[in-house]
Amino acid sequence: MTTTDNRPTAELLRPWLVARVAEYTERDPATIDPAAPLSGFGLDSVYALALCGEIEDHLDVTLEPTVIWDHPSVDALVAFLCDLPPGGRS
């Protein structure tokens, strides 16, 4: 999931995030458009916080709880996460 400097790659992080959103929203991952707003899939604040926690565990980073709302699509979130330094904080 990471490059040699331990940063996540978009190619691996995007499908992982799509799968997580699909699970939380009880949708087929193929129906999750990475460019669409997460709120359009019914991702509420409880699931957003849970997703934030999963991302932290998965990437070993510390994130602000608002990261999902600040980067409101899978693509926006992937771009942000790929720019974090290893073990970074947002």
mmCIF file of N, CA and C in Angstrom:
data_model
loop_
_atom_site.group_PDB
_atom_site.id
_atom_site.type_symbol
_atom_site.label_atom_id
_atom_site.label_comp_id
_atom_site.label_asym_id
_atom_site.label_seq_id
_atom_site.Cartn_x
_atom_site.Cartn_y
_atom_site.Cartn_z
ATOM 1 N N MET A 1 0.813 -1.191 0.000
ATOM 2 C CA MET A 1 0.000 0.000 0.000
ATOM 3 C C MET A 1 0.852 1.248 0.000
ATOM 4 N N THR A 2 2.153 1.121 0.247
ATOM 5 C CA THR A 2 2.984 2.308 0.368
ATOM 6 C C THR A 2 4.146 2.279 -0.604
ATOM 7 N N THR A 3 4.748 3.448 -0.799
ATOM 8 C CA THR A 3 5.945 3.565 -1.610
ATOM 9 C C THR A 3 7.142 3.278 -0.718
ATOM 10 N N THR A 4 8.338 3.408 -1.265
ATOM 11 C CA THR A 4 9.532 3.129 -0.476
ATOM 12 C C THR A 4 9.698 4.102 0.682
ATOM 13 N N ASP A 5 9.091 5.287 0.616
ATOM 14 C CA ASP A 5 9.185 6.215 1.745
ATOM 15 C C ASP A 5 7.976 6.074 2.673
ATOM 16 N N ASN A 6 7.249 4.948 2.549
ATOM 17 C CA ASN A 6 6.111 4.605 3.407
ATOM 18 C C ASN A 6 4.906 5.513 3.229
ATOM 19 N N ARG A 7 4.806 6.214 2.125
ATOM 20 C CA ARG A 7 3.612 7.007 1.832
ATOM 21 C C ARG A 7 2.650 6.130 1.045
ATOM 22 N N PRO A 8 1.361 6.270 1.282
ATOM 23 C CA PRO A 8 0.398 5.438 0.554
ATOM 24 C C PRO A 8 0.359 5.805 -0.921
ATOM 25 N N THR A 9 0.044 4.830 -1.750
ATOM 26 C CA THR A 9 -0.124 5.102 -3.178
ATOM 27 C C THR A 9 -1.612 5.219 -3.486
ATOM 28 N N ALA A 10 -1.936 6.124 -4.372
ATOM 29 C CA ALA A 10 -3.332 6.337 -4.753
ATOM 30 C C ALA A 10 -3.928 5.073 -5.371
ATOM 31 N N GLU A 11 -3.138 4.353 -6.133
ATOM 32 C CA GLU A 11 -3.631 3.159 -6.823
ATOM 33 C C GLU A 11 -4.100 2.084 -5.852
ATOM 34 N N LEU A 12 -3.499 2.027 -4.672
ATOM 35 C CA LEU A 12 -3.907 1.032 -3.685
ATOM 36 C C LEU A 12 -4.856 1.611 -2.640
ATOM 37 N N LEU A 13 -4.695 2.872 -2.334
ATOM 38 C CA LEU A 13 -5.532 3.492 -1.312
ATOM 39 C C LEU A 13 -6.960 3.724 -1.803
ATOM 40 N N ARG A 14 -7.120 4.125 -3.067
ATOM 41 C CA ARG A 14 -8.463 4.413 -3.608
ATOM 42 C C ARG A 14 -9.385 3.197 -3.501
ATOM 43 N N PRO A 15 -8.993 2.016 -3.988
ATOM 44 C CA PRO A 15 -9.926 0.878 -3.878
ATOM 45 C C PRO A 15 -10.200 0.468 -2.428
ATOM 46 N N TRP A 16 -9.216 0.650 -1.563
ATOM 47 C CA TRP A 16 -9.432 0.331 -0.153
ATOM 48 C C TRP A 16 -10.499 1.271 0.429
ATOM 49 N N LEU A 17 -10.379 2.564 0.149
ATOM 50 C CA LEU A 17 -11.364 3.526 0.641
ATOM 51 C C LEU A 17 -12.735 3.293 0.025
ATOM 52 N N VAL A 18 -12.781 2.994 -1.258
ATOM 53 C CA VAL A 18 -14.064 2.689 -1.909
ATOM 54 C C VAL A 18 -14.718 1.500 -1.208
ATOM 55 N N ALA A 19 -13.950 0.473 -0.905
ATOM 56 C CA ALA A 19 -14.490 -0.708 -0.224
ATOM 57 C C ALA A 19 -15.007 -0.355 1.164
ATOM 58 N N ARG A 20 -14.295 0.510 1.874
ATOM 59 C CA ARG A 20 -14.731 0.911 3.218
ATOM 60 C C ARG A 20 -16.041 1.703 3.126
ATOM 61 N N VAL A 21 -16.119 2.651 2.210
ATOM 62 C CA VAL A 21 -17.342 3.443 2.040
ATOM 63 C C VAL A 21 -18.494 2.531 1.644
ATOM 64 N N ALA A 22 -18.236 1.595 0.749
ATOM 65 C CA ALA A 22 -19.279 0.660 0.317
ATOM 66 C C ALA A 22 -19.798 -0.160 1.493
ATOM 67 N N GLU A 23 -18.901 -0.595 2.355
ATOM 68 C CA GLU A 23 -19.333 -1.381 3.513
ATOM 69 C C GLU A 23 -20.196 -0.536 4.455
ATOM 70 N N TYR A 24 -19.744 0.672 4.759
ATOM 71 C CA TYR A 24 -20.507 1.540 5.663
ATOM 72 C C TYR A 24 -21.870 1.915 5.105
ATOM 73 N N THR A 25 -21.952 2.081 3.806
ATOM 74 C CA THR A 25 -23.216 2.516 3.193
ATOM 75 C C THR A 25 -24.025 1.355 2.628
ATOM 76 N N GLU A 26 -23.524 0.140 2.821
ATOM 77 C CA GLU A 26 -24.198 -1.074 2.359
ATOM 78 C C GLU A 26 -24.492 -1.020 0.862
ATOM 79 N N ARG A 27 -23.452 -0.674 0.105
ATOM 80 C CA ARG A 27 -23.549 -0.599 -1.354
ATOM 81 C C ARG A 27 -22.511 -1.511 -1.981
ATOM 82 N N ASP A 28 -22.726 -1.819 -3.234
ATOM 83 C CA ASP A 28 -21.738 -2.535 -4.025
ATOM 84 C C ASP A 28 -20.593 -1.556 -4.305
ATOM 85 N N PRO A 29 -19.334 -1.956 -4.076
ATOM 86 C CA PRO A 29 -18.219 -1.044 -4.344
ATOM 87 C C PRO A 29 -18.224 -0.484 -5.765
ATOM 88 N N ALA A 30 -18.752 -1.231 -6.717
ATOM 89 C CA ALA A 30 -18.790 -0.762 -8.107
ATOM 90 C C ALA A 30 -19.709 0.446 -8.274
ATOM 91 N N THR A 31 -20.591 0.683 -7.304
ATOM 92 C CA THR A 31 -21.508 1.818 -7.406
ATOM 93 C C THR A 31 -20.962 3.075 -6.726
ATOM 94 N N ILE A 32 -19.794 2.974 -6.121
ATOM 95 C CA ILE A 32 -19.191 4.128 -5.440
ATOM 96 C C ILE A 32 -18.320 4.886 -6.438
ATOM 97 N N ASP A 33 -18.738 6.090 -6.786
ATOM 98 C CA ASP A 33 -17.959 6.958 -7.671
ATOM 99 C C ASP A 33 -16.956 7.714 -6.807
ATOM 100 N N PRO A 34 -15.646 7.487 -7.007
ATOM 101 C CA PRO A 34 -14.640 8.136 -6.162
ATOM 102 C C PRO A 34 -14.656 9.658 -6.231
ATOM 103 N N ALA A 35 -15.229 10.222 -7.281
ATOM 104 C CA ALA A 35 -15.277 11.679 -7.416
ATOM 105 C C ALA A 35 -16.524 12.291 -6.777
ATOM 106 N N ALA A 36 -17.498 11.460 -6.430
ATOM 107 C CA ALA A 36 -18.760 11.956 -5.888
ATOM 108 C C ALA A 36 -18.628 12.290 -4.401
ATOM 109 N N PRO A 37 -19.397 13.257 -3.932
ATOM 110 C CA PRO A 37 -19.374 13.591 -2.498
ATOM 111 C C PRO A 37 -19.814 12.393 -1.648
ATOM 112 N N LEU A 38 -19.072 12.154 -0.583
ATOM 113 C CA LEU A 38 -19.395 11.038 0.308
ATOM 114 C C LEU A 38 -20.778 11.194 0.927
ATOM 115 N N SER A 39 -21.184 12.411 1.172
ATOM 116 C CA SER A 39 -22.504 12.642 1.766
ATOM 117 C C SER A 39 -23.624 12.158 0.846
ATOM 118 N N GLY A 40 -23.372 12.129 -0.447
ATOM 119 C CA GLY A 40 -24.359 11.645 -1.404
ATOM 120 C C GLY A 40 -24.621 10.155 -1.296
ATOM 121 N N PHE A 41 -23.720 9.437 -0.642
ATOM 122 C CA PHE A 41 -23.900 7.993 -0.443
ATOM 123 C C PHE A 41 -24.561 7.705 0.905
ATOM 124 N N GLY A 42 -24.862 8.770 1.651
ATOM 125 C CA GLY A 42 -25.491 8.589 2.958
ATOM 126 C C GLY A 42 -24.487 8.373 4.073
ATOM 127 N N LEU A 43 -23.247 8.731 3.866
ATOM 128 C CA LEU A 43 -22.229 8.582 4.902
ATOM 129 C C LEU A 43 -22.460 9.677 5.945
ATOM 130 N N ASP A 44 -22.971 9.296 7.105
ATOM 131 C CA ASP A 44 -23.274 10.285 8.131
ATOM 132 C C ASP A 44 -22.074 10.502 9.049
ATOM 133 N N SER A 45 -22.241 11.361 10.041
ATOM 134 C CA SER A 45 -21.115 11.744 10.898
ATOM 135 C C SER A 45 -20.575 10.572 11.707
ATOM 136 N N VAL A 46 -21.422 9.661 12.116
ATOM 137 C CA VAL A 46 -20.962 8.497 12.881
ATOM 138 C C VAL A 46 -20.058 7.630 12.010
ATOM 139 N N TYR A 47 -20.502 7.349 10.796
ATOM 140 C CA TYR A 47 -19.686 6.540 9.891
ATOM 141 C C TYR A 47 -18.427 7.289 9.464
ATOM 142 N N ALA A 48 -18.527 8.591 9.306
ATOM 143 C CA ALA A 48 -17.355 9.385 8.930
ATOM 144 C C ALA A 48 -16.281 9.291 10.009
ATOM 145 N N LEU A 49 -16.677 9.365 11.268
ATOM 146 C CA LEU A 49 -15.705 9.231 12.364
ATOM 147 C C LEU A 49 -15.112 7.828 12.410
ATOM 148 N N ALA A 50 -15.944 6.829 12.174
ATOM 149 C CA ALA A 50 -15.451 5.453 12.155
ATOM 150 C C ALA A 50 -14.467 5.260 11.000
ATOM 151 N N LEU A 51 -14.793 5.818 9.831
ATOM 152 C CA LEU A 51 -13.898 5.732 8.682
ATOM 153 C C LEU A 51 -12.580 6.434 8.976
ATOM 154 N N CYS A 52 -12.650 7.582 9.622
ATOM 155 C CA CYS A 52 -11.446 8.318 9.996
ATOM 156 C C CYS A 52 -10.554 7.436 10.886
ATOM 157 N N GLY A 53 -11.147 6.755 11.844
ATOM 158 C CA GLY A 53 -10.394 5.849 12.716
ATOM 159 C C GLY A 53 -9.760 4.698 11.954
ATOM 160 N N GLU A 54 -10.492 4.150 10.993
ATOM 161 C CA GLU A 54 -9.937 3.062 10.184
ATOM 162 C C GLU A 54 -8.750 3.545 9.349
ATOM 163 N N ILE A 55 -8.872 4.744 8.795
ATOM 164 C CA ILE A 55 -7.766 5.310 8.012
ATOM 165 C C ILE A 55 -6.550 5.495 8.908
ATOM 166 N N GLU A 56 -6.761 6.009 10.101
ATOM 167 C CA GLU A 56 -5.648 6.205 11.039
ATOM 168 C C GLU A 56 -4.945 4.885 11.324
ATOM 169 N N ASP A 57 -5.727 3.850 11.608
ATOM 170 C CA ASP A 57 -5.144 2.532 11.882
ATOM 171 C C ASP A 57 -4.444 1.963 10.663
ATOM 172 N N HIS A 58 -5.062 2.101 9.518
ATOM 173 C CA HIS A 58 -4.534 1.517 8.282
ATOM 174 C C HIS A 58 -3.222 2.165 7.853
ATOM 175 N N LEU A 59 -3.132 3.484 8.024
ATOM 176 C CA LEU A 59 -1.950 4.218 7.554
ATOM 177 C C LEU A 59 -1.004 4.634 8.676
ATOM 178 N N ASP A 60 -1.376 4.338 9.914
ATOM 179 C CA ASP A 60 -0.568 4.727 11.077
ATOM 180 C C ASP A 60 -0.322 6.237 11.081
ATOM 181 N N VAL A 61 -1.408 6.983 10.996
ATOM 182 C CA VAL A 61 -1.366 8.445 11.033
ATOM 183 C C VAL A 61 -2.390 8.922 12.062
ATOM 184 N N THR A 62 -2.294 10.186 12.412
ATOM 185 C CA THR A 62 -3.281 10.824 13.273
ATOM 186 C C THR A 62 -3.982 11.890 12.452
ATOM 187 N N LEU A 63 -5.300 11.815 12.427
ATOM 188 C CA LEU A 63 -6.091 12.742 11.614
ATOM 189 C C LEU A 63 -7.049 13.529 12.485
ATOM 190 N N GLU A 64 -7.368 14.716 12.045
ATOM 191 C CA GLU A 64 -8.428 15.487 12.678
ATOM 192 C C GLU A 64 -9.754 14.811 12.330
ATOM 193 N N PRO A 65 -10.705 14.808 13.236
ATOM 194 C CA PRO A 65 -11.986 14.156 12.953
ATOM 195 C C PRO A 65 -12.741 14.774 11.779
ATOM 196 N N THR A 66 -12.394 15.982 11.394
ATOM 197 C CA THR A 66 -13.088 16.655 10.295
ATOM 198 C C THR A 66 -12.503 16.317 8.923
ATOM 199 N N VAL A 67 -11.513 15.459 8.866
ATOM 200 C CA VAL A 67 -10.822 15.194 7.593
ATOM 201 C C VAL A 67 -11.781 14.710 6.505
ATOM 202 N N ILE A 68 -12.784 13.945 6.885
ATOM 203 C CA ILE A 68 -13.744 13.433 5.899
ATOM 204 C C ILE A 68 -14.564 14.578 5.314
ATOM 205 N N TRP A 69 -14.914 15.559 6.130
ATOM 206 C CA TRP A 69 -15.708 16.688 5.642
ATOM 207 C C TRP A 69 -14.830 17.690 4.903
ATOM 208 N N ASP A 70 -13.562 17.797 5.298
ATOM 209 C CA ASP A 70 -12.645 18.709 4.620
ATOM 210 C C ASP A 70 -12.254 18.200 3.232
ATOM 211 N N HIS A 71 -12.314 16.896 3.038
ATOM 212 C CA HIS A 71 -11.960 16.240 1.771
ATOM 213 C C HIS A 71 -13.127 15.308 1.433
ATOM 214 N N PRO A 72 -14.201 15.862 0.875
ATOM 215 C CA PRO A 72 -15.503 15.188 0.852
ATOM 216 C C PRO A 72 -15.742 14.124 -0.215
ATOM 217 N N SER A 73 -14.727 13.680 -0.908
ATOM 218 C CA SER A 73 -14.898 12.560 -1.843
ATOM 219 C C SER A 73 -13.735 11.597 -1.646
ATOM 220 N N VAL A 74 -13.883 10.388 -2.152
ATOM 221 C CA VAL A 74 -12.784 9.422 -2.059
ATOM 222 C C VAL A 74 -11.550 9.996 -2.750
ATOM 223 N N ASP A 75 -11.712 10.561 -3.941
ATOM 224 C CA ASP A 75 -10.562 11.114 -4.668
ATOM 225 C C ASP A 75 -9.876 12.233 -3.893
ATOM 226 N N ALA A 76 -10.657 13.135 -3.299
ATOM 227 C CA ALA A 76 -10.079 14.238 -2.524
ATOM 228 C C ALA A 76 -9.361 13.708 -1.294
ATOM 229 N N LEU A 77 -9.941 12.722 -0.667
ATOM 230 C CA LEU A 77 -9.337 12.125 0.519
ATOM 231 C C LEU A 77 -8.041 11.391 0.165
ATOM 232 N N VAL A 78 -8.061 10.666 -0.933
ATOM 233 C CA VAL A 78 -6.855 9.961 -1.394
ATOM 234 C C VAL A 78 -5.734 10.957 -1.677
ATOM 235 N N ALA A 79 -6.039 12.029 -2.380
ATOM 236 C CA ALA A 79 -5.017 13.033 -2.688
ATOM 237 C C ALA A 79 -4.415 13.610 -1.412
ATOM 238 N N PHE A 80 -5.264 13.926 -0.445
ATOM 239 C CA PHE A 80 -4.791 14.459 0.829
ATOM 240 C C PHE A 80 -3.918 13.443 1.558
ATOM 241 N N LEU A 81 -4.389 12.212 1.652
ATOM 242 C CA LEU A 81 -3.666 11.180 2.409
ATOM 243 C C LEU A 81 -2.328 10.832 1.759
ATOM 244 N N CYS A 82 -2.277 10.866 0.447
ATOM 245 C CA CYS A 82 -1.015 10.550 -0.245
ATOM 246 C C CYS A 82 0.034 11.636 -0.044
ATOM 247 N N ASP A 83 -0.395 12.832 0.356
ATOM 248 C CA ASP A 83 0.547 13.919 0.596
ATOM 249 C C ASP A 83 1.019 13.995 2.042
ATOM 250 N N LEU A 84 0.413 13.201 2.931
ATOM 251 C CA LEU A 84 0.837 13.209 4.325
ATOM 252 C C LEU A 84 2.221 12.585 4.463
ATOM 253 N N PRO A 85 3.047 13.126 5.330
ATOM 254 C CA PRO A 85 4.319 12.454 5.610
ATOM 255 C C PRO A 85 4.068 11.167 6.381
ATOM 256 N N PRO A 86 4.952 10.191 6.307
ATOM 257 C CA PRO A 86 4.768 8.952 7.063
ATOM 258 C C PRO A 86 4.562 9.264 8.545
ATOM 259 N N GLY A 87 3.560 8.636 9.138
ATOM 260 C CA GLY A 87 3.253 8.880 10.537
ATOM 261 C C GLY A 87 2.758 10.292 10.780
ATOM 262 N N GLY A 88 2.300 10.939 9.707
ATOM 263 C CA GLY A 88 1.934 12.355 9.757
ATOM 264 C C GLY A 88 0.666 12.641 10.518
ATOM 265 N N ARG A 89 0.459 13.920 10.706
ATOM 266 C CA ARG A 89 -0.737 14.435 11.378
ATOM 267 C C ARG A 89 -1.420 15.405 10.445
ATOM 268 N N SER A 90 -2.733 15.412 10.492
ATOM 269 C CA SER A 90 -3.454 16.441 9.726
ATOM 270 C C SER A 90 -4.101 17.394 10.680
#
